């Protein structure tokens, strides 16, 4: 039998507080003390108000792929027999605490399917990512606040898509109906709140049904890969689409499916750390080689790579999976209003013209 609870709106704080004693709890919230400022996922502490009303500015990915993390520490030890001999003692921290994300959206959780292919299911498994992934559960909001930039239905998702989610949250007028979708999530709901009454249960089922039917976005993503190949060498096309790009990299930082990173060693005296940090394929230096050669020297090649990666290379490599979840963040955040839907949508338009 399904395990469900109803959390009255005025009891949300106390329920979150109780939940946070069972598990590390993360919620969407303001990142600054400014109601119209950026939002992101933060660890819950009593007093933080969840920001459920709009898509967060920053995506979920930092929970599984932190913006900066230490991969290992090392220490050179002088050998008393000869100061030139050194040994390296490696210490790789991989501990991940059980975590619940409460109030993610379906596009955010679906984006992790792309990251899983790369970090967990590919030929090279990333133990840091996998540890966190295994220990993280997602309570996902059935999305009722799409805006003109969202296009989740165009890329295989939808406002009620629960792929990868462990609990479903349906927002009602007077509170939230939360249902466990997987067995490992059921214990979290024990002793938190009462089961919903019949009328609320029926209303939630109706809202889920309606949200499942809603079509968000009308981008045609069929056959993008061949269309992209056709356009690959048409520099005029790419120039017409992205000439105003500033190479600021914001689109990649806010993107839940972008995962480029760089690795650096930071050493002080005989000790140091190996760090992994987010990088961006929109930066000139990202592909700059030690020889001085840069295979993607202009923004045109860099934006083309970004589109190709999401709509051609990933689908071809991973059986049709798109590298975009349609969250619209890159469109909302681009300072010069470049719209990836327009670039992808136009791939097929008169693509044989040169
Ligand atoms: S490319 Fe844009 S719309 Fe697609 S997942 Fe990334 S930020 Fe979202
Ligand atoms: S956010 Fe816009 S301007 Fe900045 S790199 Fe991306 S496409 Fe270019």
XYZ file of C-alpha atoms and ligand atoms in Angstrom:
370
model
C 0.000 0.000 0.000
C 1.254 3.471 -0.910
C 2.774 5.436 1.964
C 1.505 9.037 1.901
C 1.299 11.955 4.279
C -0.332 15.367 4.191
C 1.711 18.290 5.503
C -0.452 21.308 6.299
C 1.164 24.512 4.997
C 1.471 25.965 8.507
C 3.243 22.793 9.708
C 5.831 22.641 6.932
C 8.599 24.199 9.035
C 8.124 21.790 11.918
C 7.975 18.771 9.574
C 11.163 19.856 7.799
C 12.813 20.345 11.147
C 11.848 16.829 12.210
C 12.959 15.414 8.868
C 16.328 17.120 9.244
C 16.945 15.135 12.432
C 16.635 11.892 10.429
C 18.762 12.785 7.398
C 20.782 15.660 5.900
C 18.049 17.741 4.328
C 18.494 20.088 1.353
C 15.805 22.435 0.068
C 15.496 25.157 -2.581
C 15.939 28.570 -0.923
C 17.125 32.122 -1.474
C 20.921 32.361 -1.734
C 20.938 35.988 -0.622
C 18.727 38.055 1.612
C 16.843 39.414 -1.378
C 13.433 38.077 -2.386
C 14.065 38.604 -6.096
C 17.669 37.355 -5.872
C 19.143 34.006 -6.952
C 17.952 30.728 -5.486
C 19.663 27.369 -5.142
C 19.735 24.261 -2.992
C 20.951 24.753 0.575
C 21.196 22.498 3.592
C 18.140 23.024 5.759
C 18.467 24.538 9.178
C 15.452 25.753 11.180
C 14.356 29.182 10.026
C 15.181 28.745 6.334
C 12.084 29.174 4.178
C 11.791 26.889 1.152
C 11.538 28.634 -2.219
C 9.083 26.361 -4.029
C 7.528 29.048 -6.227
C 10.088 29.237 -9.003
C 12.782 27.238 -10.669
C 16.036 27.656 -8.716
C 18.677 29.788 -10.393
C 21.391 27.243 -9.635
C 20.837 23.557 -10.368
C 21.007 20.512 -8.139
C 24.227 19.128 -9.563
C 26.493 20.591 -6.889
C 25.179 18.014 -4.416
C 26.595 15.201 -6.526
C 29.300 17.125 -8.358
C 30.429 19.941 -6.040
C 31.672 23.165 -7.594
C 35.009 22.417 -5.976
C 36.098 19.292 -4.119
C 39.239 17.637 -2.862
C 39.817 14.354 -4.675
C 42.813 13.355 -2.613
C 45.511 14.699 -0.352
C 49.184 13.937 -0.666
C 52.246 14.372 1.427
C 55.888 14.093 0.469
C 58.029 12.556 3.195
C 61.741 13.140 3.257
C 63.715 9.929 3.433
C 66.406 10.032 6.140
C 68.633 7.902 3.877
C 68.633 10.543 1.180
C 66.737 13.777 0.938
C 66.019 13.269 -2.743
C 63.888 10.200 -2.098
C 60.251 10.953 -1.437
C 57.217 8.820 -0.912
C 53.664 9.965 -1.502
C 50.978 9.084 1.019
C 47.588 9.284 -0.610
C 44.384 9.786 1.285
C 41.162 9.913 -0.703
C 38.073 10.987 1.251
C 34.861 9.464 -0.129
C 32.453 9.628 2.755
C 28.906 10.630 1.788
C 26.152 11.197 4.339
C 22.554 10.075 3.710
C 20.832 13.085 2.162
C 17.313 14.030 1.083
C 16.575 16.794 -1.413
C 13.058 18.049 -0.685
C 11.432 20.143 -3.395
C 13.512 19.524 -6.493
C 11.689 19.645 -9.815
C 11.337 16.815 -12.268
C 13.733 18.411 -14.778
C 16.396 18.710 -12.053
C 16.187 15.055 -11.105
C 15.941 13.905 -14.698
C 19.178 15.787 -15.454
C 20.959 13.356 -13.155
C 20.222 10.570 -15.629
C 22.701 12.288 -17.944
C 25.286 12.662 -15.198
C 24.793 8.991 -14.217
C 25.708 7.817 -17.702
C 28.958 9.703 -17.507
C 30.017 9.242 -13.878
C 28.342 5.999 -12.793
C 27.417 3.826 -15.763
C 30.204 4.421 -18.237
C 33.498 2.600 -18.625
C 35.064 4.839 -15.943
C 33.199 4.961 -12.652
C 33.702 8.042 -10.498
C 33.679 6.793 -6.871
C 33.122 10.288 -5.448
C 29.967 10.847 -7.504
C 28.702 7.292 -6.996
C 29.022 7.475 -3.206
C 26.931 10.622 -3.084
C 24.417 9.366 -5.641
C 23.775 6.162 -3.684
C 23.213 8.139 -0.506
C 20.874 10.785 -1.903
C 17.090 10.568 -2.171
C 14.903 13.005 -4.081
C 11.454 14.273 -3.099
C 10.237 15.897 -6.302
C 7.552 18.545 -6.724
C 4.979 17.986 -9.418
C 5.723 21.188 -11.272
C 3.005 23.795 -11.469
C 5.204 26.809 -12.124
C 6.583 26.415 -15.619
C 7.442 29.610 -17.480
C 8.047 30.616 -21.087
C 11.648 29.333 -20.977
C 10.789 25.764 -19.862
C 10.653 22.968 -22.438
C 10.881 19.734 -20.444
C 8.271 17.917 -22.559
C 10.376 18.497 -25.691
C 13.286 16.509 -24.306
C 11.549 13.451 -22.885
C 10.441 14.799 -19.489
C 7.349 16.595 -18.239
C 6.012 18.456 -15.196
C 4.974 15.214 -13.455
C 7.902 13.075 -14.658
C 9.258 11.140 -11.662
C 12.203 9.375 -13.291
C 14.910 9.083 -10.640
C 12.676 10.377 -7.818
C 12.027 8.578 -4.523
C 9.121 10.686 -3.262
C 6.506 12.799 -5.026
C 5.252 16.103 -3.617
C 1.937 17.512 -4.813
C 1.192 21.044 -3.776
C -2.397 21.610 -2.666
C -4.000 24.895 -1.633
C -3.557 24.198 2.057
C -0.410 22.067 2.110
C 1.572 19.286 0.509
C 0.751 15.655 -0.179
C 3.936 13.592 -0.093
C 4.015 10.016 -1.365
C 6.880 7.538 -1.163
C 7.613 6.096 -4.607
C 10.327 3.719 -3.470
C 10.694 1.442 -0.472
C 13.865 3.098 0.779
C 11.972 6.394 1.091
C 9.078 5.016 3.144
C 10.789 5.149 6.590
C 11.395 8.872 6.109
C 7.668 9.575 6.245
C 7.055 7.633 9.453
C 5.793 9.816 12.330
C 6.034 13.034 10.333
C 2.360 13.760 9.662
C -1.030 12.120 9.215
C -2.107 10.232 6.103
C -4.163 12.449 3.750
C -7.941 12.288 3.855
C -9.780 10.914 0.842
C -10.647 14.267 -0.730
C -7.058 15.520 -0.628
C -5.810 12.205 -1.953
C -8.226 12.379 -4.877
C -7.375 15.994 -5.582
C -3.645 15.183 -5.636
C -4.241 12.283 -8.041
C -6.210 14.629 -10.317
C -3.443 17.261 -10.259
C -0.816 14.623 -11.112
C -2.941 13.425 -14.016
C -3.412 16.949 -15.342
C 0.294 17.754 -14.997
C 1.197 14.534 -16.851
C -0.857 15.691 -19.819
C 0.606 19.185 -19.939
C 2.935 19.781 -22.875
C 5.718 22.167 -21.855
C 7.647 23.505 -24.826
C 7.307 22.707 -28.519
C 10.908 22.222 -29.629
C 11.215 19.393 -32.151
C 14.258 17.377 -31.057
C 13.771 14.503 -33.497
C 16.798 13.812 -35.728
C 18.881 16.563 -34.184
C 22.089 14.578 -34.549
C 22.078 14.360 -38.391
C 20.850 17.962 -38.614
C 23.730 19.048 -36.391
C 26.258 17.176 -38.541
C 24.802 18.839 -41.606
C 25.279 22.246 -40.033
C 28.663 21.515 -38.494
C 30.768 23.330 -41.067
C 28.321 26.101 -41.840
C 30.133 28.848 -39.992
C 27.646 31.441 -41.220
C 24.885 29.581 -39.419
C 26.747 29.438 -36.114
C 27.862 33.043 -36.444
C 24.272 34.152 -37.065
C 23.108 32.266 -33.960
C 25.787 33.157 -31.431
C 27.746 36.192 -32.629
C 26.669 38.143 -29.538
C 27.947 35.477 -27.096
C 30.307 36.881 -24.453
C 31.939 33.523 -23.561
C 30.952 34.237 -19.961
C 30.220 30.563 -19.226
C 27.059 31.296 -17.226
C 25.012 28.920 -19.397
C 27.248 26.016 -18.399
C 27.409 26.886 -14.693
C 23.629 27.004 -14.340
C 23.102 23.933 -16.532
C 22.223 20.782 -14.563
C 23.629 18.487 -17.258
C 26.946 20.267 -17.919
C 29.765 18.478 -16.161
C 33.085 19.808 -17.527
C 35.699 20.048 -14.806
C 39.393 20.679 -14.407
C 41.877 19.182 -11.971
C 44.603 21.119 -10.214
C 47.158 20.256 -7.545
C 47.615 22.817 -4.777
C 50.820 22.266 -2.835
C 52.201 24.036 0.221
C 55.620 22.916 1.446
C 55.506 19.096 1.406
C 51.733 18.673 1.484
C 48.969 19.269 -0.949
C 45.538 18.498 -2.323
C 44.236 17.491 -5.718
C 41.147 19.576 -6.478
C 38.383 19.127 -8.988
C 36.481 22.289 -9.965
C 33.730 23.072 -12.435
C 35.045 24.364 -15.729
C 33.259 25.588 -18.828
C 33.657 24.595 -22.472
C 32.593 28.168 -23.283
C 35.940 29.499 -22.030
C 38.855 30.046 -24.421
C 41.306 28.402 -22.031
C 39.264 25.234 -21.620
C 40.727 23.673 -24.770
C 44.005 25.574 -24.927
C 46.778 23.004 -25.327
C 50.299 23.238 -23.894
C 51.640 23.744 -27.426
C 49.614 26.947 -27.731
C 47.206 25.365 -30.214
C 43.514 25.754 -29.446
C 41.080 23.495 -31.343
C 38.130 25.712 -30.356
C 39.593 29.200 -30.543
C 36.400 31.206 -31.124
C 33.028 31.386 -29.415
C 31.465 30.026 -32.561
C 33.272 26.680 -32.202
C 32.649 26.642 -28.483
C 28.896 27.202 -28.701
C 28.694 24.701 -31.556
C 30.388 22.170 -29.288
C 27.894 22.881 -26.497
C 24.918 22.284 -28.768
C 26.539 19.271 -30.411
C 27.375 17.729 -27.071
C 23.791 17.893 -25.811
C 21.864 17.148 -28.983
C 24.216 15.009 -31.069
C 27.203 13.462 -29.272
C 25.371 12.345 -26.086
C 22.311 10.926 -27.941
C 24.575 9.058 -30.362
C 26.681 7.648 -27.573
C 23.908 6.859 -25.085
C 21.069 5.431 -27.172
C 19.048 8.564 -27.802
C 19.408 10.140 -24.348
C 19.488 13.925 -24.767
C 22.023 15.952 -22.811
C 19.400 18.578 -21.952
C 16.472 18.370 -19.531
C 14.677 21.471 -20.825
C 14.986 23.420 -17.577
C 15.513 26.682 -19.477
C 18.152 27.991 -17.046
C 20.668 28.812 -19.771
C 18.005 30.888 -21.545
C 16.974 32.743 -18.373
C 20.558 33.484 -17.348
C 22.271 34.363 -20.637
C 23.161 38.071 -20.493
C 22.694 38.464 -24.260
C 19.519 36.366 -24.588
C 20.877 33.458 -26.609
C 18.132 30.841 -26.707
C 19.283 27.247 -27.180
C 15.796 26.318 -28.447
C 16.232 28.685 -31.347
C 19.686 27.348 -32.215
C 18.524 23.718 -32.046
C 15.168 24.410 -33.696
C 16.858 26.086 -36.656
C 19.300 23.226 -37.247
C 16.832 21.612 -39.620
C 15.651 24.821 -41.303
C 17.140 25.142 -44.799
C 20.213 23.345 -43.561
C 21.525 22.747 -47.070
C 21.896 26.481 -47.728
C 25.425 27.677 -47.354
S 21.095 23.265 -21.973
Fe 19.871 24.870 -20.968
S 17.774 24.053 -20.966
Fe 19.147 22.323 -21.378
S 19.571 21.394 -19.364
Fe 21.212 22.904 -19.756
S 20.503 24.815 -18.814
Fe 18.711 23.449 -18.975
S 25.503 32.555 -21.098
Fe 25.161 33.407 -23.145
S 26.835 34.898 -23.404
Fe 27.422 33.572 -21.693
S 28.659 31.918 -22.651
Fe 26.535 31.175 -22.553
S 25.665 31.711 -24.577
Fe 27.528 32.961 -24.310
